[in-house]
Coordinates of C-alpha atoms in Angstrom, one line a residue:
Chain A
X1 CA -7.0 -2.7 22.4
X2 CA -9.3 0.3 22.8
X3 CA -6.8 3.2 23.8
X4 CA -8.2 6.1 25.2
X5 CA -8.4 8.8 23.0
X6 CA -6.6 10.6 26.1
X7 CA -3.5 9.0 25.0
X8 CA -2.8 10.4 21.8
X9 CA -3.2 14.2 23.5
X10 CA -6.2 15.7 21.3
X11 CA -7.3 18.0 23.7
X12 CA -5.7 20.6 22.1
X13 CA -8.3 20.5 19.6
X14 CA -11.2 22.2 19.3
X15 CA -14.4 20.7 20.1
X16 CA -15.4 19.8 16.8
X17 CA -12.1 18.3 16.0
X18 CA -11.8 16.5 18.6
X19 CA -15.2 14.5 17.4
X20 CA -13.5 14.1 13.8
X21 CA -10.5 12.6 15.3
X22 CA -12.3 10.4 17.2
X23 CA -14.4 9.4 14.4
X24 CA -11.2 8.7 12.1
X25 CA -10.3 6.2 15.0
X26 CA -13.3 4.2 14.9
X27 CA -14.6 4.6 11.2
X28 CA -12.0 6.5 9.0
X29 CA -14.2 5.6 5.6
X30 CA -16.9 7.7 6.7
X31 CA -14.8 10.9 7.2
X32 CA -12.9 13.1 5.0
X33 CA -8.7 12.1 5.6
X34 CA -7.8 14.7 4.1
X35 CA -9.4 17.3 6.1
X36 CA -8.2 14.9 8.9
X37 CA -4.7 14.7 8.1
X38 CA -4.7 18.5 7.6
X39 CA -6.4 19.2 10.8
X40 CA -3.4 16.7 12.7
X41 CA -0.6 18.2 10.8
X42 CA -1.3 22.1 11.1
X43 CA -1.6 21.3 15.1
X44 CA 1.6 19.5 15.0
X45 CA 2.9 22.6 13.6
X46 CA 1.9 24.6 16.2
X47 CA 2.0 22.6 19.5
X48 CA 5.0 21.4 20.5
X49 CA 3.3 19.1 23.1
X50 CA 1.4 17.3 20.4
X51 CA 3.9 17.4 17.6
X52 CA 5.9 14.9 20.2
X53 CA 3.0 12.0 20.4
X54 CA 0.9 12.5 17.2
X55 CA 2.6 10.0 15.1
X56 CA 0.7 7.9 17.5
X57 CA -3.0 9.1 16.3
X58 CA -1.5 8.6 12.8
X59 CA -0.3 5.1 13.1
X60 CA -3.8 4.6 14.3
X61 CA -5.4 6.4 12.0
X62 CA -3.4 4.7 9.2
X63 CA -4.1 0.8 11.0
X64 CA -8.0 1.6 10.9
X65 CA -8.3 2.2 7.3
X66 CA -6.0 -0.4 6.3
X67 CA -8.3 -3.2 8.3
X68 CA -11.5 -1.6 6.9
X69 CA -10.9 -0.5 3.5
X70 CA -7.5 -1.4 2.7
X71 CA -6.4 2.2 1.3
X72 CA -3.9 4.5 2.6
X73 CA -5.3 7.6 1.5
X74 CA -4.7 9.0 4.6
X75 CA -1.2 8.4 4.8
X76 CA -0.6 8.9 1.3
X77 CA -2.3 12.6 2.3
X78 CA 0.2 12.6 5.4
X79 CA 3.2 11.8 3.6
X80 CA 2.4 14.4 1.0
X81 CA 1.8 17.5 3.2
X82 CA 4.8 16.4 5.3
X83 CA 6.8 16.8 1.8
X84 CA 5.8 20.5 0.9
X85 CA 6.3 21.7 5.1
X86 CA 10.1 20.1 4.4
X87 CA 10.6 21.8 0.9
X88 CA 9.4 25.3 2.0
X89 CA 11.2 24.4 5.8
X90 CA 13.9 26.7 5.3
X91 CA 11.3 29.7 5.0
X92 CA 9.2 28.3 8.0
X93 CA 12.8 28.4 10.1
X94 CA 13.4 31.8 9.3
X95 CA 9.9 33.1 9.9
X96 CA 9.1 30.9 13.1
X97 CA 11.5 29.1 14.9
X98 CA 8.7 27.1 17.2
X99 CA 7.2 25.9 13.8
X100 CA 10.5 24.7 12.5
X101 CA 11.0 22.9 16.0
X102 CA 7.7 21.6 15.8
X103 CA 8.1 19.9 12.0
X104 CA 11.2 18.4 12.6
X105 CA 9.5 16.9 16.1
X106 CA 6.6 16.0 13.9
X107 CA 8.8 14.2 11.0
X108 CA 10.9 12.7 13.2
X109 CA 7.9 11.4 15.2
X110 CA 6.1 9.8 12.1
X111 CA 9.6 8.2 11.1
X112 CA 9.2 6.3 14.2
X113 CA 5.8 5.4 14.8
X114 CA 4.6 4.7 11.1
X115 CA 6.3 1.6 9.7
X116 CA 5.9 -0.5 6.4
X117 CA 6.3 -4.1 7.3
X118 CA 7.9 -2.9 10.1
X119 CA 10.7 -1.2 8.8
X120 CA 10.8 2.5 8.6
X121 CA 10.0 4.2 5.4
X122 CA 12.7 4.3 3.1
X123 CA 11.2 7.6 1.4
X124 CA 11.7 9.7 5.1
X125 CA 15.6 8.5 5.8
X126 CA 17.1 11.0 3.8
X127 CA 14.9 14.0 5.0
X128 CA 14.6 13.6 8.5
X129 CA 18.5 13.6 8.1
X130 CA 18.3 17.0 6.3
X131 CA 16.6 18.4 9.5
X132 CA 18.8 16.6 11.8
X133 CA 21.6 18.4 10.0
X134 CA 20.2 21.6 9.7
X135 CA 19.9 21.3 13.5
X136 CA 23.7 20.9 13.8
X137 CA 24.7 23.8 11.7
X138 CA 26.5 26.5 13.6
X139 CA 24.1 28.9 13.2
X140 CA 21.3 26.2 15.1
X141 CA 23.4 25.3 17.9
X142 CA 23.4 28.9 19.3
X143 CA 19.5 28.4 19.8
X144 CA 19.1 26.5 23.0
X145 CA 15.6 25.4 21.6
X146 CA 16.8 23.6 18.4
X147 CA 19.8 22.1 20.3
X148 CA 17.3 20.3 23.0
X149 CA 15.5 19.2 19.8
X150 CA 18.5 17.6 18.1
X151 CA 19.1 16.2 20.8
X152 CA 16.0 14.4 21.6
X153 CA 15.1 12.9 18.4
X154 CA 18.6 11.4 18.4
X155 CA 17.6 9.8 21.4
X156 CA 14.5 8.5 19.9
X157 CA 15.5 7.3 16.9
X158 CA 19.1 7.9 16.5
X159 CA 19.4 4.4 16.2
X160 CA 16.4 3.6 13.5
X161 CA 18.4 6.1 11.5
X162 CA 21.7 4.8 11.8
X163 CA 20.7 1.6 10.9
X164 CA 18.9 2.6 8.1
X165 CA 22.3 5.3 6.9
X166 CA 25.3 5.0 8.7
X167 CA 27.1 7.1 6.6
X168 CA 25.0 9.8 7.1
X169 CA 25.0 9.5 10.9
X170 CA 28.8 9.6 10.7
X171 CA 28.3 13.1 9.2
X172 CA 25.6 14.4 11.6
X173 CA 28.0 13.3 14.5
X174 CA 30.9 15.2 13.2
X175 CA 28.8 18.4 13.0
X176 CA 28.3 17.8 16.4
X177 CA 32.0 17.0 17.3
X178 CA 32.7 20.3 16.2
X179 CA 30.3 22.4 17.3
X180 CA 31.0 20.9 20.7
X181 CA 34.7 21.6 20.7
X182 CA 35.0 25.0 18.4
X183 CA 31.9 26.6 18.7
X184 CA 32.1 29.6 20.6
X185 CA 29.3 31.4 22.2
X186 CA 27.5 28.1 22.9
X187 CA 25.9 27.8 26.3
X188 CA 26.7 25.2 28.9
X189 CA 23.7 23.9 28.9
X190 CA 24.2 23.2 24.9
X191 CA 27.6 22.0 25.5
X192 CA 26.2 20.0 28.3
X193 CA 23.1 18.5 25.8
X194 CA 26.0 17.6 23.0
X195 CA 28.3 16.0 25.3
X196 CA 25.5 13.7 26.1
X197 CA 24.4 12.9 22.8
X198 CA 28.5 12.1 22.0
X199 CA 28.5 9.7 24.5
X200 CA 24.9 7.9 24.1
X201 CA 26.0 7.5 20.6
X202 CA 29.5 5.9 21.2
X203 CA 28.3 3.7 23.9
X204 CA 25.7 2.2 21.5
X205 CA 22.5 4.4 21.9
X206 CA 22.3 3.4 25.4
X207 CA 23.7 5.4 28.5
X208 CA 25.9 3.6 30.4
X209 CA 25.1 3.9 34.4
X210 CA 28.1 6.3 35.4
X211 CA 27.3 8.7 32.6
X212 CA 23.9 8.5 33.8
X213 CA 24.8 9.5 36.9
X214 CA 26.5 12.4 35.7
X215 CA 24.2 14.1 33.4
X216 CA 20.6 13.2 35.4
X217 CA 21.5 12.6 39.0
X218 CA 20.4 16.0 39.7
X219 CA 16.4 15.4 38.4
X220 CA 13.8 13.8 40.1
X221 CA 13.7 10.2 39.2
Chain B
X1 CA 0.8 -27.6 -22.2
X2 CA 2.8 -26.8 -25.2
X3 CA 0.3 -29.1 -27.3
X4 CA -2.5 -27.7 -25.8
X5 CA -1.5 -23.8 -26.5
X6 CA -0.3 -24.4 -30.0
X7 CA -3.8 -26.0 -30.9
X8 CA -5.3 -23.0 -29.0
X9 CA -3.3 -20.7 -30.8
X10 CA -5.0 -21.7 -34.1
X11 CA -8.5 -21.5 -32.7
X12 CA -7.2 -17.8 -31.4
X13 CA -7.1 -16.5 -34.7
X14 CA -10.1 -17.4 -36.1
X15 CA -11.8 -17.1 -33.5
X16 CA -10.2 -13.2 -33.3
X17 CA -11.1 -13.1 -36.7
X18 CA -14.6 -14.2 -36.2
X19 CA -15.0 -11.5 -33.3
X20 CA -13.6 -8.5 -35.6
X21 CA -16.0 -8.9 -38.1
X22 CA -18.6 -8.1 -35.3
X23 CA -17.0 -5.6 -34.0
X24 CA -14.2 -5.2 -31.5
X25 CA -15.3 -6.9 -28.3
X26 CA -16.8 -5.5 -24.9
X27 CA -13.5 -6.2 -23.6
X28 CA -11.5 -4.8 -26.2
X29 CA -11.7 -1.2 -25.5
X30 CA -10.3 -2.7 -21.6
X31 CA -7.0 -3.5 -23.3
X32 CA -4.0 -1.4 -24.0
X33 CA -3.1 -3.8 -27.0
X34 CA -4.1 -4.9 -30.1
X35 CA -4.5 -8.1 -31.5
X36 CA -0.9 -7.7 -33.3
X37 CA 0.2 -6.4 -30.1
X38 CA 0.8 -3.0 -30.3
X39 CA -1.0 -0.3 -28.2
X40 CA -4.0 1.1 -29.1
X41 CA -4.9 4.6 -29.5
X42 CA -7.4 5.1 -27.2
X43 CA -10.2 6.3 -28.7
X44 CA -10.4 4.8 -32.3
X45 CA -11.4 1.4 -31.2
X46 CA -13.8 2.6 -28.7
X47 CA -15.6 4.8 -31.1
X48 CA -16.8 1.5 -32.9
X49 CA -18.2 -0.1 -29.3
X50 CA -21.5 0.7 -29.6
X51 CA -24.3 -1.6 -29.8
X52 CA -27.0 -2.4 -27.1
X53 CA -24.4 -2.8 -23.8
X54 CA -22.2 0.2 -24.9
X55 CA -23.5 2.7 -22.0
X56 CA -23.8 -0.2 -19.7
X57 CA -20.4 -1.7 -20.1
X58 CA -19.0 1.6 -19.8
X59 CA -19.8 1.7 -16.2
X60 CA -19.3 -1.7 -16.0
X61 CA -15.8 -1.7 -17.8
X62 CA -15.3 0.2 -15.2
X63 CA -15.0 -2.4 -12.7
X64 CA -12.9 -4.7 -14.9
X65 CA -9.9 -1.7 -16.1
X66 CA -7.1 -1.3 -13.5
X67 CA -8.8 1.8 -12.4
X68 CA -6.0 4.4 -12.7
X69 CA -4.8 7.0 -9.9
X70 CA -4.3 10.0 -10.2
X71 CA -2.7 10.0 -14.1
X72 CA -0.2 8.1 -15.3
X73 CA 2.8 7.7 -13.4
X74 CA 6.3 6.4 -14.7
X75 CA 7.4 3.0 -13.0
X76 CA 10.5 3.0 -14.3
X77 CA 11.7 6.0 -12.2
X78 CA 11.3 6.9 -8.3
X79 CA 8.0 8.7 -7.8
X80 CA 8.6 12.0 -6.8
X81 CA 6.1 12.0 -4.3
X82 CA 6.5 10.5 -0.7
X83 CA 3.1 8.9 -0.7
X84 CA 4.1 6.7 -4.0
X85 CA 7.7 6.3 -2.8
X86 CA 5.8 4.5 0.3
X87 CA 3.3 2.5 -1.7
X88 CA 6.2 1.2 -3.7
X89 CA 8.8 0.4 -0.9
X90 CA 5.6 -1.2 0.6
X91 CA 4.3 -3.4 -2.6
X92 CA 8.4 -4.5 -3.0
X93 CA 8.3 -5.5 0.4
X94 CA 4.9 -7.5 0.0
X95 CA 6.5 -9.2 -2.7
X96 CA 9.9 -10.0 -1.4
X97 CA 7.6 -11.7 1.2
X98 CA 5.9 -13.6 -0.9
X99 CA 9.1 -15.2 -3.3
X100 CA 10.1 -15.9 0.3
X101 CA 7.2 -18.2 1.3
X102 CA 6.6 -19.4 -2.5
X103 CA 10.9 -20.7 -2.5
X104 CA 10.1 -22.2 0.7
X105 CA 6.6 -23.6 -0.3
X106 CA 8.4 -24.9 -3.2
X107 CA 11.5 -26.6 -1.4
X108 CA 9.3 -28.1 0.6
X109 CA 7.2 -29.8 -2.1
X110 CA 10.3 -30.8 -3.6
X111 CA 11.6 -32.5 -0.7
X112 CA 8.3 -34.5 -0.4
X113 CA 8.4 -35.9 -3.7
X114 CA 11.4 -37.1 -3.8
X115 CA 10.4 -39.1 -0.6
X116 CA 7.1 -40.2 -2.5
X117 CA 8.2 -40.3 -5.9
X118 CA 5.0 -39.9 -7.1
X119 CA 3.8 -38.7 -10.0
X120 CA 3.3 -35.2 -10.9
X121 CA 0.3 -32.7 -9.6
X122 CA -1.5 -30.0 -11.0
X123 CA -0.5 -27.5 -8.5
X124 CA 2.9 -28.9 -8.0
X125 CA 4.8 -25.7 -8.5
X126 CA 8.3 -27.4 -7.4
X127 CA 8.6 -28.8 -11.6
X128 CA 8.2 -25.8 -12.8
X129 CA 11.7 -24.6 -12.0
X130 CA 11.8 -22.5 -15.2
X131 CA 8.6 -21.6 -15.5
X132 CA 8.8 -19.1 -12.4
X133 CA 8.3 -15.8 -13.4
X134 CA 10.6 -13.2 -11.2
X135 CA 10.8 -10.2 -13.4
X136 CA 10.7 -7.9 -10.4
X137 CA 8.2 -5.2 -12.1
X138 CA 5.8 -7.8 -13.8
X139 CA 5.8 -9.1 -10.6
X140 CA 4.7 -5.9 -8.9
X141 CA 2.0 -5.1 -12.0
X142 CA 0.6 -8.3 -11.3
X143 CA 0.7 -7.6 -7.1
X144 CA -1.4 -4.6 -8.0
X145 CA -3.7 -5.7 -10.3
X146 CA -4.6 -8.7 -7.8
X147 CA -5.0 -6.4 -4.8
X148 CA -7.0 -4.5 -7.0
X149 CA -9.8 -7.4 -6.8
X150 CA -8.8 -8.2 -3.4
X151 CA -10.2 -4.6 -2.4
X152 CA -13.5 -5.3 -2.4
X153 CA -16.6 -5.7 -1.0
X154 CA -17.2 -8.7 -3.4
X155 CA -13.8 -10.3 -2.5
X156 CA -14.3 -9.9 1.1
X157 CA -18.1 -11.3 1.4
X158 CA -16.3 -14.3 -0.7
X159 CA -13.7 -15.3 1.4
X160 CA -16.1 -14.9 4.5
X161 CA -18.5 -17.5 2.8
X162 CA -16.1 -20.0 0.9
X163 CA -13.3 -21.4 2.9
X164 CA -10.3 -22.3 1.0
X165 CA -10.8 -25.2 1.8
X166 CA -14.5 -26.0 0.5
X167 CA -13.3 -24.3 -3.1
X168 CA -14.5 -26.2 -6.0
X169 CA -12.2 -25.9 -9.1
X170 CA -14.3 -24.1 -11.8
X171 CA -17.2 -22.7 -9.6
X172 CA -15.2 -20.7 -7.2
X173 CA -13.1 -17.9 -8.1
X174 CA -9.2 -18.6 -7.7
X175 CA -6.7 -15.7 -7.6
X176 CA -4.2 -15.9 -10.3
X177 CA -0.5 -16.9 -9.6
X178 CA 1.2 -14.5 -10.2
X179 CA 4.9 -16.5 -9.7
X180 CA 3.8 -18.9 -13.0
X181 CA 5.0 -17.7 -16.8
X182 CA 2.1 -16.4 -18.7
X183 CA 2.0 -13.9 -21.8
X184 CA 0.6 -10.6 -20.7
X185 CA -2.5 -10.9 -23.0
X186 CA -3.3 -14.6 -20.8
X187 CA -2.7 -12.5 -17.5
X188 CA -4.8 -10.2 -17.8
X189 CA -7.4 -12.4 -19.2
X190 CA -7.1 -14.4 -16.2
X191 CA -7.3 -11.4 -13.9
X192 CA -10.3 -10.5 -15.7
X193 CA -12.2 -14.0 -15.6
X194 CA -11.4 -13.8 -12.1
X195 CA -12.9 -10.7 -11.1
X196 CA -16.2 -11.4 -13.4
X197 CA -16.5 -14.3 -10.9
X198 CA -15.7 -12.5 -7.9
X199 CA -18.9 -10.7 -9.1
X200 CA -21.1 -13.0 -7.9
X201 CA -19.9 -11.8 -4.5
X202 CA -21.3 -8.4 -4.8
X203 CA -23.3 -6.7 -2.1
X204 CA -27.2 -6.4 -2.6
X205 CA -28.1 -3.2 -3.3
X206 CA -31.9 -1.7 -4.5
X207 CA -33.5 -1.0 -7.6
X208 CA -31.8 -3.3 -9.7
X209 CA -33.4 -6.6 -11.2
X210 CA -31.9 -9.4 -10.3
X211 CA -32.7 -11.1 -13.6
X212 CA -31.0 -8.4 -15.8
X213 CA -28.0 -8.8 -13.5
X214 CA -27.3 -12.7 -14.5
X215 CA -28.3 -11.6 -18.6
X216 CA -25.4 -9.1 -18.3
X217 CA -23.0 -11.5 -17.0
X218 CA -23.6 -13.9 -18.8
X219 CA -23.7 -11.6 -22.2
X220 CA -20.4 -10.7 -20.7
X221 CA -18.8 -13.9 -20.4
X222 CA -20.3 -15.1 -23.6
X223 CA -18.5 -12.2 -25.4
X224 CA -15.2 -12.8 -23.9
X225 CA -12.6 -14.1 -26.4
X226 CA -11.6 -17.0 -24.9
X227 CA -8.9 -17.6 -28.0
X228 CA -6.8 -14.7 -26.4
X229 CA -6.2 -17.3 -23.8
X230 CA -3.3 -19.3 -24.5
X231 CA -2.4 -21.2 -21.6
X232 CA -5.5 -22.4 -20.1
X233 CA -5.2 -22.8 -16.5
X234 CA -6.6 -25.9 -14.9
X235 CA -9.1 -23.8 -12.8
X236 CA -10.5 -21.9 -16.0
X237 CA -11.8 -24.8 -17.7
X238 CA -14.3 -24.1 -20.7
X239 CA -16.1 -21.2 -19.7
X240 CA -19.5 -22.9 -21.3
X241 CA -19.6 -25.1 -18.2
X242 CA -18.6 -22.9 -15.6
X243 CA -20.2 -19.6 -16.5
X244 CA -23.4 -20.7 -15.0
X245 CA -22.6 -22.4 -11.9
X246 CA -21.5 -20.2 -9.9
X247 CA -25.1 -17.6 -10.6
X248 CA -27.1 -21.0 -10.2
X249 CA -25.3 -21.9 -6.9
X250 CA -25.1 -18.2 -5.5
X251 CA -28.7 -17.5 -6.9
X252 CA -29.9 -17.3 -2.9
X253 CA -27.4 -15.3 -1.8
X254 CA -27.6 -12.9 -4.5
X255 CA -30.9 -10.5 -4.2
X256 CA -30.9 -7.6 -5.9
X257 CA -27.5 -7.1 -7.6
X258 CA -26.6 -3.6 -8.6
X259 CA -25.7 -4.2 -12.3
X260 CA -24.7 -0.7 -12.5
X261 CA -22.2 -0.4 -9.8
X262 CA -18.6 -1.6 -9.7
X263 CA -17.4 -4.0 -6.8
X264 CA -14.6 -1.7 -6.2
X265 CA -14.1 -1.1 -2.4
X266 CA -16.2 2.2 -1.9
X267 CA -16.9 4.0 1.2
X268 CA -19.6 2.3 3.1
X269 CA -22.5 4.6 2.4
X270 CA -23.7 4.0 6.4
X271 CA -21.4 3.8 9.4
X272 CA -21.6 0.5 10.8
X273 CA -23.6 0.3 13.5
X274 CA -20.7 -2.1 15.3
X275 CA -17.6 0.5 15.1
X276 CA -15.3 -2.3 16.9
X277 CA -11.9 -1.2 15.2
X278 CA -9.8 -2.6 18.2

């Protein structure tokens, strides 16, 4: 069950991080989780590579001390710091738009890998919808970088969320609806990403074949 | 179990009485309430613990008190904080789990004795239809102050060595149930008999004499006020016969306690040389 630390994409890191991290894997009670949560969260901040896998390194992270201590200090750290980037994420938009891009990636990431009982946590529903509708604000859809975003965490967890609020999905989707038909000055590339995410949702989370066809005929299989 | 608890119950008081001539207990400055049941201020009381184990049972006590996070946080509403709102949703869960198992444990005992129709058992949980606790947050304290014990060292090394199936009633530790009625006071008097047995579990660590370890436990257990108990569970029986079996019986096993130290899950103070977390 050994994965290779290859898999959760730390060679970003520096060197010396990159020995932490692999210590955290193996023996998290002899490092300091703090300073390893802080180390995986300020990269996730910056990278937008890593901010797409590293809820992976955390679910591990979080599994290994469960089995050998049976704490959670380092989620209970991860959760934590995740909670002051979304309270000041409004300044972090406005100063660096990669950085916002990268949190919500980051949330929306740990929503999906880190369960409790294997349901998502309760305590993250409600924010990463805050950021999902942040996204969809008219403002957001004229950046082509927070529209791909939206887009692709719907597609990975759209339907987590749903489940989890309905209601709340119903008012993401008609942010969308009308961005995609009264929003002027969008690109067609953004109307393009929207239309898709209109129909996935509709047809159940799931693409069917013909609109496939349409939207990703054109890339490389 | 009525008889039994109202002749108990008359024994509690002198037997409280008896203790507060002494001196409030080594356990007394562990507990949030009085005798009359209000809560103590907390440093009155404690001010009058001294005597020859004072120092040492303040590290001990240690082990023994629900050891506290970081400052006192309000169940009764939602933790502001996503790391608590996640340990909560997470303990609920646990628990909803375990009602689960314990309705269907119970149907199915039910059903069985109606096909046997024989008479009743000690552990027979099915007859005690009222006596179910499901008070969601006692529920939940109780969850936490068993996982408490369950996180450590000592608990671990136990369940590795006794099977639950080679437990002896009396001798080996039993977790309390958390799903049966008890009065807070007998809770957490079980919790704590419990974890004074799980003791015997404890790692071997240097410089402490093995010999001084067994006097302090058994000062310990000899100071307990067993009156404050008023539903004896089968599995506590009088503490004069038990308290020395399991130290005789674990007397190979145990080296060199650390009579200082509390059993509470610390970081291992070496890596393991076998890192095998897969």
């Amino acid at each position: 069950m050994e994965n290779s630390t290859d898999d959760y994409k730390i060679q970003s890191f520096d060197p010396d991080s990159q020995i932490l991290l692999k210590t955290a894997l193996k023996d998290p009670s002899s490092v300091n989780l703090e300073k390893v949560c802080s180390i995986i969260v300020d990269q996730s901040l910056k990278d937008v590579v890593f901010s797409k896998e590293a809820g992976r390194i955390c679910y591990t992270i979080v599994q290994a001390e469960a089995k050998q201590t049976g704490g959670n200090i380092f989620r209970k750290h991860l959760l934590n710091r995740l909670q002051q980037e979304f309270n000041k994420r409004e300044e972090t938009r406005t100063s660096s738009l990669q950085e916002w891009v990268c949190y919500v990636t980051f949330i929306c990431n740990i929503f999906d890998y880190l369960k409790v009982n294997n349901m998502p946590m309760v305590a993250l529903v409600h924010p990463v919808y805050d950021c999902l509708m942040r996204l969809a604000h008219p403002d957001a859809l004229t950046n082509e970088e927070e529209v791909d975003c939206l887009v692709l965490q719907l597609h990975r967890i759209g339907e987590q969320l749903e489940k989890a609020n309905g209601q709340r999905m119903d008012e993401l989707f008609f942010l969308l609806r009308d961005g995609f038909l009264l929003q002027e000055g969008l690109t067609s590339m953004t109307r393009l990403l929207l239309l898709e995410i209109l129909e996935f949702r509709a047809g159940g989370w799931v693409l069917s074949s013909t609109a496939h066809k349409y939207y990703y005929s054109e890339l490389a299989d | 179990m009525s008889h039994r608890s109202k002749g108990s119950r008359s024994d509690a008081h002198s037997l409280e009485t008896d203790h507060r001539s002494s001196g409030p207990s080594r356990w007394s400055h562990c507990r949030k309430r009085g005798i009359d049941g209000n809560l103590r201020a907390n440093s009155d009381d404690d001010a009058d613990d001294r005597g020859k184990g004072h120092a040492h049972s303040d590290s001990r006590h240690s082990s023994f008190t629900t050891p506290e996070s970081a400052g006192p946080v309000s169940r009764c509403g939602r933790p502001s904080d996503w790391g608590s709102q996640v340990e909560d949703e997470e303990m609920r869960r646990d628990l909803h789990r375990d009602t689960q198992r314990r309705r269907i444990l119970a149907a199915e005992v039910t059903h069985r004795e109606r096909k046997t129709s024989s008479g009743s058992s000690g552990s027979c949980d099915s007859r005690e239809g009222d006596n179910i606790e499901t008070d969601e947050a006692m529920l939940l304290r109780r969850q936490k102050q068993i996982n408490y014990g369950k996180n450590t060292l000592a608990y671990d090394r136990y369940i590795k060595e006794v099977p639950k199936h080679m437990r002896q009633p009396g001798v080996h530790p039993k977790t309390p149930n958390k799903f049966r009625k008890y009065s807070r006071r007998s809770w957490d008097q079980q919790i704590k008999l419990w974890k004074v047995k799980l003791h015997a579990w404890d790692p071997p660590a240097e410089g402490c004499q093995k010999g001084a370890q067994e006097a302090s436990l058994n000062d310990e257990l000899d100071e307990l006020d067993l009156g404050d108990i008023m539903d004896i569970e089968l599995d506590f029986p009088a503490l004069t016969e038990s308290q020395n079996a399991p130290l005789r019986v674990h007397n190979s096993s145990v080296q060199d306690q650390d009579c200082g130290g509390t059993p509470v899950k610390v970081q291992k103070t070496e890596p393991p040389e076998e890192a095998d977390m897969a």
